[in-house]
Amino acid sequence: MSDKDKVFIFDTTMRDGEQSPGASMSLEEKIQISRVFDELGIDIIEAGFPIASPGDFESVKAISKILKNSIPAGLSRASKKDIDACHEALKSAPRFRIHTFISTSALHMKHKLNKTPEQVLDAIKESVTYARNLTDDVEWSCEDGTRTDMDFMCKIVELAINSGAKTINIPDTVGYTTPSEFTKIIKTLKNKVPNIDKAILSVHCHNDLGLAVANSLAGVSAGARQVECTINGIGERAGNAALEEIVMAIRTRNDLMPFTTGIKTELLSKASKVVSNATFPVQFNKAIVGKNAFAHEAGIHQDGMLKNRETYEIMTPESVGVKKTSLVMGKHSGRHAFKEKLSDLGYVDVTDDVIQTAFGKFKILADKKKHVYDDDIAALVDDSMVLEKNVINLKSLKVFAGTGEPQKAEMTLDVYGEVKKTSETGDGPVDAIFKCIKVLYPHDVKLLLYQVHAVTEGTDAQATVSVRIEENGKTTVGQAADTDTLVASANAYLSALNKMIIKRDKTAPEIEQDKEKVRGI
Ligand code: KIV
Ligand code: ZN
């Protein structure tokens, strides 16, 4: 057992992270993510905001039932109705946390809450006491904490602890603070609040000025012992502090920050992947989990690395679960070897159907492509997992592109089990493809993003296409990989559309109506 102070990791990917545009996740995705987070060693998982929607309530309830190690938490405003919903959703877990918050800056109290400071004091006392009667584990947050008057903050923190809060969270809600200012805030609380030793201080930083991780680490060095963060740094606006960056900074610069976390860092890559699959791709140069985070391109760097890795490497790729890209298998590799490979790559819960589909695709790919890398295989499995749930699937695609003639696509889709065919022209091949899908499954969504990138190197590389669409304020992201960029484009759009159909939370009769509509074309 280490004698270093432990910093508790509180993950809010599925609550604050989900509040970022394009990051809403389905129940199935949240369950998959929770399993990985539980294994990763996250101490507390904020699974959602139960009062916000029936979907959020059901997710928190389902996640509370499956966690083996992590403590589930739910968010609530300072209201009994919110707290009751939280309690109801969490109560099946052996231990759970109710996280209640209220705004405390003069600006928020006046304009957002329309409350006086005295009314806010009353609300804190009432809400924390109420929550504490439902569980021992209550966390209280002062929203817009870093813009709250310091004397008022000391008073309300003391009150929240006296009312039963065991964790006091100081959010930098609008990403406004700086490391030196945040250090001062945390130190003032430590020095001036008489009962501060009865609670754990926590920090929750947003990234509007790109300082979320720096501010969180400053908070820890000043005495905070819980950090609230998200995988890949997803979250409102510019995001939250990235979990993987906080954890690896503490691990790598333990000489300056002598703390421990319970995170199994070798699983960080896997956690990043499971979150990006459900939300959006990670930028290539993202610290720790970006595709280029451990790539050394410049000759002079490569030379140094060959002589001694430490010349240009402050942490090893293996320490965050990145395996060296290896030439894995060829067209003669069998199903058994393929299955072993998947398990090596961290795909443990994969169904036989998914393995079968992915293996079929692998054989086709191995015929087309000289080198099949780990990343290629991962892309195939991710694709096949999505395919398993789809109600609309691509059967065939032919595209006529080039100069002169208008670009044309011929497409066959399986829509709710019915095979449908069309041919459309468009302003470019991708436009023609998307038009075909719209004709075969009439729908009205806005295309927010279309992005293409290569999975591995070379002109025979697989392309991964990401598509984000919006319908009535809800957004979904679809991703697909193929050596043919146009096939990947069609599948990515279909993946986003399939997720949208699932997200509509349809009842059985509505699904029947939807099918009828399709049959009527
Ligand atoms: O940023 C924030 O203030 C929050 C609170 C609800 C903790 O997310
Ligand atoms: Zn937040």
mmCIF file of C-alpha atoms and ligand atoms in Angstrom, residues 15-16 204 206 240, ligand 2:
data_model
loop_
_atom_site.group_PDB
_atom_site.id
_atom_site.type_symbol
_atom_site.label_atom_id
_atom_site.label_comp_id
_atom_site.label_asym_id
_atom_site.label_seq_id
_atom_site.Cartn_x
_atom_site.Cartn_y
_atom_site.Cartn_z
ATOM 1 C CA ARG A 15 -23.190 13.287 -17.493
ATOM 2 C CA ASP A 16 -21.167 16.446 -18.230
ATOM 3 C CA HIS A 204 -14.209 20.214 -11.608
ATOM 4 C CA HIS A 206 -13.909 23.219 -17.850
ATOM 5 C CA ASN A 240 -13.925 19.065 -19.212
HETATM 6 ZN ZN ZN B 2 -19.322 20.874 -15.484
#
